[in-house]
Amino acid sequence: MDGQILANSLVTLKGTDLRMVYALLIRTNIGHLLSSKTKDVISKLSKEESDNFTYHLEQEVNKLKNVEDQVLQVDLFLEMTRLLNLRGTKYTLEQEIVDQSTIIVNDVYQQLLKQDKQFKSFAVNELNSTKLQQMVQFQMSKLFNELDNSFKDFTIDDQTKFASQVNEYIQSLPKEKQKQIKDKLGIDELTDEMIRKAIATSGSSIVFAIIVEVSGFAFYTTATSLLASFAGLFGITLPFGVYTGLTSTIAVLANPLFIVPVLLGGGVLLVNHQNKSLKKKLLPIIVMQMTLPFMSQESEEVSYELFISVWNRRFNEYCKLQVEFKNENAEELNLQSNIKKTKDRISNINSSIYNEELQIRAEKQKIYFALKSSNLEDLEINVAFQMNRREYWDINNKIQSFRQAKKVDAVNDSFLRRIGNKFSNLTTILDIKSEEKKLDKYLYLMVEDVIKSTSSFKQIERATIKAININLKELHQSKHEEISYKNSLESSLKQVKQSQSSIWQDIKMMEKQNYGLEHLSASTHQLLPMSKEG
């Protein structure tokens, strides 16, 4: 029952009432309270009347005037579930909203029991009332109790005016209810003077509780309007003065033991924690302010259609993002797999190229040793071969000359000559080594000449090298194509990761703005067809 009432109250809360509740819970934090408190103190020092917190709320209400009611209703509902750390659900059916509202009422009730000892005592005597009714009755009673002392300070004329409006409400009730109220108040007649005396004697909280007991919660609407009319005399500001717990909450926040750590740089985490703590303390007030208009009015048709429509748009958008992210993840895995396969193919091609090049070197070595052991003069290869052969012979002759000179020096055996010959021989040895390198160079040049020729010399080796070179050309072409393909895959992978990051940020932003969506990740596939159509 309580859950149904809270849910009905939520979807029927509209206009300024909705925006005031929204502004108090969602647009208020410690900074606003401290700032308002400071400004009020300064105003009092300068003997000026001010209520900066009320002004803050009014400003926030004005900012929300162009936002649709159903959008604010959904945001307000989700914020309550966030503050209570409830697990989110889809809210696509009225019953899902009602079930979550039931949990909200139960949790807020338990919270109020812990944070207010007076409520614990009050609840014991109200076992016939539901938890929601107990919370509303207690908070309204608390407000009226605070007004009793002020009422005594009214002039008789003001007391009578106040009592007259209370009596006007009673007179609007059916006769049998008027009689019940009269009997419970212990008065003979329902006159303004009798009501005034009852309030002055028993207190407004007792009188109002009796009226509510007989007529229902509708009287609270009249009572708050009545308080607004006499706000100046009571020393309160309405409509925001009906937020009964606010005064005590501000008092706690204004305590130096709390303010000083914040002002000394308690850090973002501390401030965020205290903001959440403040909002949780406001939840009983929020529940009361949400439900009072609904509980006080005549029954009207309640529709969840707009609320569910707003939620479904958000949920379907979230599902769509989840599907997109899942697809991007699949594409990432596919690209990574293809990149690995491509790298493996490139590695295999490199191995093939290496093996083919080894084979070419082996065939060239065969030609090299064949040239080295052949009579080069007998070979008719090509013009280039002849030129390199001439250089080869010249170098070979030079080497022979160096060796011959070395032998001559070795014959002379005088002591000084032998010492001189050692230095001379060392130079000769180095010259021979240098020329032998040149000799080897020209021999390899002749190997290349043989490969390029059409002579009969080493035809098998030449044919083998030619075939290998054709294969190598194909291998290098394949390698080039695979590298280009790999680069395109890596470019696509980079784009996919960028897309993933963007989608993930959108998902996290939606989860931050719509508490509970993160709990639905596993079930987003249930609305996949609808997401695709959207």
XYZ file of C-alpha atoms in Angstrom:
534
model
C 0.000 0.000 0.000
C 2.722 2.495 0.996
C 4.665 1.722 -2.157
C 1.579 2.272 -4.300
C 0.899 5.620 -2.607
C 4.495 6.813 -3.026
C 4.550 5.702 -6.665
C 1.187 7.355 -7.349
C 2.395 10.487 -5.561
C 5.502 10.563 -7.712
C 3.746 10.369 -11.081
C 1.063 12.884 -10.062
C 3.491 15.394 -8.529
C 3.654 18.319 -10.933
C 4.374 22.003 -11.337
C 5.930 24.003 -8.514
C 5.397 21.245 -5.918
C 7.490 18.861 -8.005
C 10.180 21.432 -8.720
C 10.517 22.438 -5.073
C 11.074 18.831 -4.026
C 13.475 18.301 -6.939
C 15.437 21.472 -6.118
C 15.741 20.512 -2.463
C 16.987 16.981 -3.088
C 18.973 17.276 -6.314
C 20.019 20.911 -6.610
C 21.077 21.447 -2.984
C 24.425 20.662 -1.403
C 26.583 21.640 1.544
C 28.028 24.577 -0.366
C 24.571 26.098 -0.796
C 23.760 25.611 2.882
C 27.027 27.077 4.131
C 26.803 29.985 1.709
C 23.186 30.702 2.677
C 24.015 30.413 6.369
C 26.926 32.844 6.015
C 24.845 35.377 4.084
C 22.056 35.173 6.665
C 24.535 35.849 9.489
C 25.919 38.862 7.632
C 22.379 40.125 7.024
C 21.529 39.792 10.718
C 24.643 41.775 11.643
C 23.446 44.544 9.362
C 19.914 44.137 10.785
C 18.441 43.060 7.466
C 15.870 40.298 7.026
C 16.952 37.581 4.622
C 16.416 33.931 3.803
C 19.113 33.074 1.300
C 18.402 29.361 1.286
C 14.807 29.989 0.280
C 16.111 32.308 -2.416
C 18.438 29.540 -3.643
C 15.535 27.087 -3.910
C 13.350 29.621 -5.699
C 16.129 30.242 -8.212
C 16.503 26.523 -8.853
C 12.738 26.126 -9.269
C 12.765 28.877 -11.900
C 15.564 27.117 -13.793
C 13.402 23.993 -14.015
C 10.246 25.613 -15.360
C 10.903 24.469 -18.953
C 11.777 20.879 -18.016
C 8.956 18.365 -18.489
C 7.343 17.049 -15.303
C 7.913 13.414 -16.238
C 11.638 14.016 -16.761
C 11.935 15.516 -13.276
C 9.849 12.671 -11.824
C 12.202 10.044 -13.236
C 15.309 11.943 -12.083
C 13.844 12.421 -8.603
C 12.948 8.737 -8.321
C 16.389 7.589 -9.479
C 18.124 9.954 -7.057
C 16.182 8.449 -4.166
C 17.216 4.932 -5.211
C 20.838 6.118 -5.513
C 20.898 7.632 -2.038
C 19.513 4.374 -0.611
C 21.905 2.227 -2.692
C 19.031 0.220 -4.144
C 19.579 -2.115 -7.049
C 18.097 -0.707 -10.244
C 15.449 -2.433 -12.317
C 13.808 -1.708 -15.677
C 10.748 0.253 -14.469
C 8.913 -0.676 -17.657
C 5.859 -1.797 -15.664
C 3.863 0.023 -13.005
C 4.408 -2.850 -10.571
C 8.194 -2.527 -10.883
C 7.941 1.141 -9.882
C 5.577 0.297 -7.020
C 7.849 -2.487 -5.740
C 10.864 -0.165 -5.728
C 8.766 2.544 -4.027
C 7.843 0.062 -1.296
C 11.528 -0.544 -0.637
C 12.132 3.219 -0.572
C 9.418 3.739 2.066
C 10.750 0.878 4.209
C 14.356 2.089 3.999
C 13.480 5.725 4.706
C 11.317 4.590 7.624
C 14.220 2.635 9.130
C 16.497 5.598 8.541
C 14.125 7.961 10.360
C 13.934 5.528 13.281
C 17.725 5.694 13.587
C 18.168 9.439 13.115
C 15.276 10.642 15.313
C 14.649 9.108 18.742
C 11.361 10.997 19.035
C 10.067 9.215 15.947
C 10.922 5.865 17.496
C 8.690 6.694 20.475
C 6.018 8.141 18.197
C 5.944 5.013 15.995
C 5.307 2.728 18.981
C 2.000 4.500 19.597
C 0.962 4.533 15.932
C 1.040 0.844 15.098
C -2.358 1.084 13.408
C -0.920 3.493 10.846
C 1.253 2.468 7.923
C 4.927 3.386 7.865
C 4.276 6.137 5.341
C 1.425 7.582 7.400
C 3.591 7.506 10.525
C 6.376 9.454 8.820
C 4.007 12.111 7.466
C 2.074 12.449 10.740
C 5.254 12.671 12.808
C 6.880 15.343 10.692
C 3.724 17.458 10.474
C 3.217 17.009 14.221
C 6.799 18.120 14.775
C 6.158 21.255 12.757
C 2.962 22.045 14.647
C 4.717 21.462 17.986
C 7.270 24.082 17.064
C 4.427 26.519 16.368
C 2.656 26.080 19.718
C 4.923 28.479 21.597
C 4.525 31.080 18.882
C 0.729 30.770 18.989
C 0.704 31.765 22.655
C 2.407 35.025 21.740
C -0.318 35.947 19.229
C -2.823 38.620 20.154
C -6.307 37.306 20.899
C -7.419 38.821 17.607
C -4.726 36.949 15.615
C -5.432 33.733 17.499
C -9.106 34.079 16.598
C -8.313 34.711 12.922
C -6.120 31.617 12.877
C -8.777 29.522 14.639
C -11.426 30.863 12.274
C -9.658 29.389 9.242
C -9.255 26.055 11.013
C -12.954 26.107 11.865
C -13.808 27.003 8.274
C -12.187 23.734 7.176
C -14.048 21.763 9.858
C -17.368 23.309 8.802
C -16.737 22.111 5.229
C -16.756 18.497 6.419
C -19.842 16.262 6.623
C -21.928 16.668 9.795
C -20.925 13.310 11.234
C -17.227 14.172 10.937
C -17.837 17.571 12.499
C -19.461 15.806 15.439
C -16.521 13.393 15.781
C -14.053 16.290 15.882
C -16.204 18.175 18.386
C -16.415 15.111 20.632
C -12.694 14.366 20.453
C -11.830 17.996 21.219
C -14.279 17.957 24.136
C -16.111 21.112 23.108
C -19.825 21.833 22.903
C -19.906 23.929 19.766
C -17.657 24.382 16.727
C -17.176 28.117 17.067
C -14.056 30.153 16.325
C -13.653 30.908 20.013
C -13.957 27.258 21.023
C -11.358 26.246 18.447
C -9.068 29.076 19.600
C -9.290 27.914 23.200
C -8.667 24.291 22.165
C -5.503 25.272 20.281
C -4.316 27.531 23.101
C -4.980 24.836 25.703
C -4.055 21.567 23.969
C -1.700 22.899 21.299
C -2.041 22.991 17.547
C -0.362 19.593 17.191
C -3.091 17.867 19.242
C -5.950 19.722 17.587
C -4.585 19.162 14.098
C -3.895 15.471 14.804
C -7.555 15.003 15.782
C -8.747 16.766 12.638
C -6.455 14.601 10.465
C -7.612 11.457 12.257
C -11.227 12.253 11.377
C -10.961 14.003 8.003
C -7.820 12.467 6.572
C -4.586 13.906 5.233
C -6.420 16.546 3.192
C -6.280 18.780 6.264
C -2.489 19.012 6.000
C -2.905 20.982 2.791
C -5.181 23.419 4.588
C -2.792 23.535 7.542
C 0.244 24.405 5.426
C -1.745 27.076 3.586
C -2.848 28.410 6.960
C 0.730 28.507 8.184
C 1.724 30.366 5.049
C -0.897 33.022 5.800
C 0.486 33.494 9.307
C 4.152 32.908 8.407
C 5.242 36.315 9.660
C 3.689 35.770 13.058
C 5.134 32.264 13.384
C 8.569 33.480 12.317
C 8.844 31.013 9.426
C 9.050 31.278 5.680
C 6.734 29.168 3.556
C 6.287 27.222 1.386
C 9.813 26.066 2.178
C 9.216 26.283 5.914
C 7.207 23.077 5.771
C 10.438 21.166 5.222
C 10.446 20.328 8.897
C 13.804 18.610 9.163
C 15.667 21.320 7.312
C 16.244 23.574 10.310
C 17.810 20.806 12.368
C 19.824 19.628 9.367
C 21.273 23.106 8.833
C 22.043 23.290 12.547
C 24.084 20.100 12.286
C 25.892 21.350 9.202
C 26.595 24.709 10.854
C 28.353 22.981 13.753
C 32.067 24.020 13.770
C 33.062 20.383 14.281
C 31.645 19.695 10.830
C 32.321 22.968 8.985
C 35.976 23.407 9.995
C 37.278 20.147 8.408
C 35.481 21.041 5.184
C 36.838 24.580 5.117
C 40.345 23.324 5.919
C 40.353 21.184 2.816
C 38.675 18.008 3.952
C 38.848 17.037 0.312
C 36.450 16.169 -2.453
C 35.727 12.715 -1.041
C 34.702 14.136 2.333
C 32.508 16.806 0.763
C 30.866 14.256 -1.548
C 30.245 11.952 1.401
C 28.703 14.762 3.452
C 26.564 15.865 0.498
C 25.169 12.349 0.247
C 24.695 12.219 4.016
C 22.781 15.513 3.901
C 20.515 14.282 1.113
C 19.813 11.015 2.933
C 18.738 13.004 5.991
C 16.360 14.938 3.768
C 14.670 11.792 2.415
C 11.943 11.590 5.107
C 11.071 15.218 4.310
C 11.151 14.498 0.585
C 8.833 11.501 0.983
C 6.414 13.630 2.997
C 6.459 16.486 0.480
C 5.918 14.047 -2.385
C 3.019 12.201 -0.811
C 1.131 15.008 0.958
C -0.405 16.486 -2.221
C -1.596 13.045 -3.371
C -2.824 11.929 0.051
C -4.644 15.230 0.576
C -6.530 15.427 -2.702
C -9.614 13.723 -4.012
C -8.855 10.510 -5.861
C -7.866 11.119 -9.452
C -6.839 8.923 -12.326
C -3.178 7.984 -12.043
C -1.169 7.236 -15.169
C 2.378 5.902 -15.306
C 2.551 6.195 -19.083
C 4.659 9.377 -19.314
C 7.012 8.263 -16.536
C 7.571 4.873 -18.172
C 7.969 6.518 -21.585
C 10.812 8.730 -20.315
C 12.478 5.777 -18.618
C 12.088 3.538 -21.677
C 13.745 6.131 -23.920
C 16.714 6.238 -21.602
C 16.830 2.490 -21.102
C 16.560 1.791 -24.827
C 19.299 4.316 -25.554
C 21.421 2.570 -22.934
C 20.670 -0.813 -24.521
C 21.638 0.596 -27.898
C 24.956 1.847 -26.522
C 25.606 -1.519 -24.866
C 24.923 -3.327 -28.147
C 27.174 -0.895 -30.029
C 29.907 -1.404 -27.446
C 29.505 -5.180 -27.660
C 29.729 -5.016 -31.461
C 32.838 -2.841 -31.247
C 34.392 -5.349 -28.833
C 33.629 -8.169 -31.266
C 35.104 -6.122 -34.103
C 38.196 -5.437 -32.000
C 38.696 -9.155 -31.350
C 38.160 -9.902 -35.036
C 40.684 -7.253 -36.098
C 43.220 -8.409 -33.511
C 42.807 -11.978 -34.738
C 43.274 -10.923 -38.369
C 46.287 -8.788 -37.459
C 47.875 -11.758 -35.691
C 47.165 -14.025 -38.662
C 48.605 -11.422 -41.032
C 51.731 -11.035 -38.896
C 52.105 -14.814 -38.901
C 51.854 -14.848 -42.709
C 54.429 -12.053 -42.960
C 56.708 -14.004 -40.635
C 56.304 -17.122 -42.816
C 57.044 -15.084 -45.945
C 60.174 -13.657 -44.291
C 61.284 -17.206 -43.479
C 60.695 -18.249 -47.089
C 62.621 -15.219 -48.351
C 65.482 -16.036 -45.999
C 65.591 -19.676 -47.155
C 65.485 -18.697 -50.847
C 68.273 -16.170 -50.342
C 70.310 -18.866 -48.587
C 69.783 -21.104 -51.626
C 70.919 -18.313 -53.981
C 74.068 -17.811 -51.895
C 74.723 -21.554 -52.064
C 74.353 -21.555 -55.884
C 76.638 -18.510 -56.151
C 79.209 -20.287 -54.007
C 79.174 -23.152 -56.478
C 79.886 -20.744 -59.335
C 82.484 -18.950 -57.195
C 84.496 -22.100 -56.487
C 84.059 -23.247 -60.085
C 85.601 -19.963 -61.317
C 88.364 -20.187 -58.777
C 89.357 -23.653 -59.964
C 88.831 -22.999 -63.684
C 91.112 -21.611 -66.329
C 89.445 -18.224 -66.702
C 91.088 -17.666 -70.062
C 89.073 -20.505 -71.557
C 85.760 -19.003 -70.478
C 83.779 -16.902 -72.941
C 81.028 -15.358 -70.864
C 80.333 -11.723 -71.830
C 82.059 -8.346 -72.129
C 81.586 -7.485 -68.469
C 83.144 -10.794 -67.524
C 86.176 -10.068 -69.720
C 86.714 -6.664 -68.098
C 86.465 -8.058 -64.580
C 88.680 -10.994 -65.567
C 91.347 -8.528 -66.773
C 91.201 -6.704 -63.410
C 91.342 -10.047 -61.648
C 94.484 -11.070 -63.556
C 96.169 -7.723 -62.917
C 95.538 -8.005 -59.197
C 96.715 -11.605 -59.201
C 99.936 -10.582 -60.969
C 100.483 -7.836 -58.420
C 100.100 -10.355 -55.610
C 102.647 -12.633 -57.267
C 105.077 -9.699 -57.518
C 104.706 -8.968 -53.802
C 105.361 -12.599 -52.960
C 108.430 -12.744 -55.224
C 109.885 -9.630 -53.605
C 109.382 -11.185 -50.215
C 111.397 -14.261 -51.230
C 114.333 -12.133 -52.436
C 114.479 -10.229 -49.175
C 114.535 -13.478 -47.253
C 117.825 -14.576 -48.985
C 119.857 -11.632 -47.593
C 121.023 -12.737 -44.145
C 122.986 -9.756 -42.741
C 121.777 -8.725 -39.288
C 120.733 -5.188 -40.109
C 119.275 -6.295 -43.378
C 117.192 -8.950 -41.590
C 115.777 -6.291 -39.237
C 114.931 -4.044 -42.175
C 113.439 -6.971 -44.057
C 111.091 -7.733 -41.179
C 109.526 -4.286 -41.474
C 109.510 -4.590 -45.249
C 107.891 -8.033 -45.131
C 105.199 -6.755 -42.762
C 104.265 -4.081 -45.261
C 104.304 -6.612 -48.071
C 102.025 -8.969 -46.149
C 99.527 -6.162 -45.588
C 99.676 -5.252 -49.274
C 99.041 -8.850 -50.237
C 96.033 -9.039 -47.876
C 94.601 -5.872 -49.376
C 95.007 -7.120 -52.929
C 93.542 -10.517 -52.064
C 90.368 -8.741 -50.902
C 90.208 -6.992 -54.253
C 90.823 -10.291 -55.949
C 87.861 -11.823 -54.102
C 85.726 -8.842 -55.028
C 86.364 -9.270 -58.742
C 85.803 -12.980 -58.485
C 82.307 -12.304 -57.071
C 81.726 -9.745 -59.815
C 82.507 -12.451 -62.334
C 80.012 -14.714 -60.521
C 77.334 -12.075 -61.190
C 78.521 -11.818 -64.805
C 78.110 -15.579 -65.207
C 74.580 -15.417 -63.740
C 73.592 -12.679 -66.208
C 75.128 -14.442 -69.180
C 73.733 -16.952 -71.637
C 76.893 -19.026 -71.832
C 77.045 -22.754 -71.285
C 79.101 -22.315 -68.102
C 77.151 -23.370 -64.985
C 73.789 -23.421 -66.709
C 72.079 -25.473 -63.965
C 73.137 -23.057 -61.224
C 72.085 -20.094 -63.351
C 68.674 -21.611 -64.024
C 68.218 -22.403 -60.333
C 69.075 -18.829 -59.331
C 66.738 -17.424 -61.991
C 63.855 -19.573 -60.732
C 64.574 -18.578 -57.141
C 64.646 -14.871 -58.084
C 61.239 -15.196 -59.741
C 59.939 -16.822 -56.568
C 61.575 -14.107 -54.445
C 59.885 -11.391 -56.470
C 56.529 -13.028 -55.809
C 57.376 -13.391 -52.122
C 58.313 -9.710 -51.792
C 55.121 -8.718 -53.590
C 53.087 -10.882 -51.223
C 54.930 -9.400 -48.257
C 54.191 -5.870 -49.469
C 50.503 -6.714 -49.853
C 50.340 -8.344 -46.417
C 52.057 -5.349 -44.786
C 49.608 -2.978 -46.481
C 46.731 -5.155 -45.303
C 48.160 -5.256 -41.770
C 48.499 -1.460 -41.738
C 44.879 -1.068 -42.838
C 43.778 -3.499 -40.110
C 45.764 -1.592 -37.490
C 44.258 1.678 -38.712
C 40.777 0.148 -38.415
C 41.648 -1.175 -34.957
C 42.679 2.313 -33.873
C 39.342 3.686 -35.088
C 37.452 0.889 -33.320
C 39.260 1.629 -30.052
C 38.450 5.318 -30.406
C 34.818 4.402 -31.040
C 34.889 2.039 -28.045
C 36.240 4.807 -25.826
C 33.573 7.243 -27.019
C 30.731 4.728 -26.539
C 32.087 3.704 -23.132
C 32.147 7.346 -22.032
C 28.531 7.705 -23.201
C 27.593 4.552 -21.266
C 29.274 5.813 -18.109
C 27.658 9.224 -18.514
C 24.226 7.595 -18.835
C 24.917 5.438 -15.769
C 25.974 8.522 -13.820
C 22.874 10.452 -14.871
C 20.505 7.472 -14.472
C 21.328 5.511 -11.348
C 20.568 1.809 -11.659
C 21.364 1.423 -15.348
C 24.704 -0.147 -14.449
C 22.779 -2.944 -12.723
C 20.964 -3.763 -15.962
C 23.972 -4.397 -18.234
C 23.425 -8.147 -18.229
C 19.786 -7.810 -19.279
C 20.077 -5.157 -21.993
C 19.722 -7.853 -24.662
C 16.078 -8.182 -23.682
C 15.253 -4.926 -25.488
C 17.673 -5.445 -28.376
C 14.992 -5.524 -31.132
C 13.440 -2.289 -29.826
C 16.883 -0.690 -29.657
C 17.557 -1.531 -33.285
C 14.294 0.008 -34.413
C 15.019 3.140 -32.397
